[in-house]
Amino acid sequence: MSKRRNGRILAFQAMYSWEVGGVNIDDLLSFSWLEDKGIDSESDKTEQERLFAKLLVNGTVENISQIDGIIKSKLSEKWTIDRINKVALTVLRLSIYEMMFQKETDSVIIIDEAIEISKDFGAEDSYKFINAVLDNVRKDLEKTNE
């Protein structure tokens, strides 16, 4: 698994804990919960993954109002952001942040990674919803950048 994929998974786990459990974001980004699982914090690989995860989480939290506005704009009138499964919402938020602000990674790669994470952690068909929303966001961002 790539360092970026591992970093995205760490970011997902931290953001999900923040969203569902109300855990303080700074506590989550210390990654002390990894040591509890016996993961070596001195590993260069682990450090790079953590730095990428921190970038994603901090950026997502700082821009959450804007990101949530984008998500809301992609929902039908009958849906509200509160109705979105928390796993899917977390994946959407992180992915939209990365698509908007981390432009060195192609949006198609970000979407593929989001789909894989949602398959690993989410409801059975949530990846289809995530793919549709992110693809619409990608198209909007491409129009904006033309």
Coordinates of N, CA, C and O in Angstrom, one line a residue, residues 12 87-88 91 111-128 130-131:
F12 N -8.7 9.5 7.4 CA -10.1 9.0 7.5 C -10.4 8.6 9.0 O -11.5 9.0 9.5
V87 N -19.5 7.6 7.6 CA -18.3 7.1 6.8 C -18.2 7.8 5.5 O -17.2 8.3 5.1
A88 N -19.4 7.8 4.8 CA -19.4 8.5 3.5 C -19.1 10.0 3.6 O -18.4 10.5 2.8
V91 N -15.4 10.5 4.1 CA -14.6 10.3 2.9 C -14.9 11.4 1.9 O -13.9 11.9 1.3
I111 N -10.4 10.2 -6.4 CA -11.7 9.6 -6.4 C -11.6 8.1 -6.3 O -12.3 7.4 -5.5
D112 N -10.6 7.5 -7.0 CA -10.3 6.0 -6.9 C -10.0 5.7 -5.4 O -10.5 4.6 -4.9
E113 N -9.2 6.5 -4.8 CA -8.8 6.2 -3.4 C -10.0 6.3 -2.5 O -10.2 5.5 -1.6
A114 N -10.9 7.3 -2.7 CA -12.1 7.4 -1.9 C -13.0 6.2 -2.0 O -13.5 5.7 -1.0
I115 N -13.1 5.7 -3.2 CA -13.9 4.5 -3.5 C -13.4 3.4 -2.7 O -14.1 2.6 -2.1
E116 N -12.1 3.2 -2.8 CA -11.5 2.0 -2.1 C -11.6 2.1 -0.6 O -11.9 1.1 0.1
I117 N -11.4 3.3 0.0 CA -11.6 3.5 1.4 C -13.0 3.3 1.8 O -13.3 2.6 2.8
S118 N -14.0 3.7 1.0 CA -15.4 3.5 1.3 C -15.8 2.1 1.2 O -16.6 1.6 2.0
K119 N -15.2 1.3 0.3 CA -15.4 -0.1 0.2 C -14.9 -0.8 1.5 O -15.5 -1.8 1.9
D120 N -13.7 -0.4 2.0 CA -13.1 -1.0 3.2 C -13.9 -0.7 4.4 O -14.0 -1.5 5.3
F121 N -14.4 0.6 4.6 CA -14.9 1.0 5.8 C -16.4 1.3 5.8 O -17.0 1.5 6.9
G122 N -17.0 1.5 4.6 CA -18.4 2.0 4.5 C -19.4 0.9 4.3 O -19.1 -0.3 4.2
A123 N -20.6 1.4 4.1 CA -21.7 0.5 3.8 C -21.5 -0.1 2.4 O -20.8 0.4 1.6
E124 N -22.2 -1.2 2.1 CA -22.0 -2.0 0.9 C -21.9 -1.2 -0.4 O -21.0 -1.3 -1.2
D125 N -22.9 -0.3 -0.6 CA -23.0 0.4 -1.9 C -22.6 1.9 -1.7 O -22.9 2.7 -2.7
S126 N -22.1 2.3 -0.6 CA -21.8 3.7 -0.4 C -20.8 4.3 -1.4 O -20.8 5.5 -1.7
Y127 N -19.9 3.4 -1.9 CA -18.9 3.9 -2.9 C -19.6 4.4 -4.1 O -19.0 5.3 -4.8
K128 N -20.8 4.0 -4.5 CA -21.5 4.5 -5.7 C -21.9 5.9 -5.5 O -21.7 6.8 -6.3
I130 N -20.5 8.0 -3.3 CA -19.3 8.8 -3.2 C -18.7 9.1 -4.5 O -18.3 10.2 -4.8
N131 N -18.7 8.1 -5.4 CA -18.2 8.2 -6.7 C -19.0 9.3 -7.5 O -18.4 10.2 -8.2

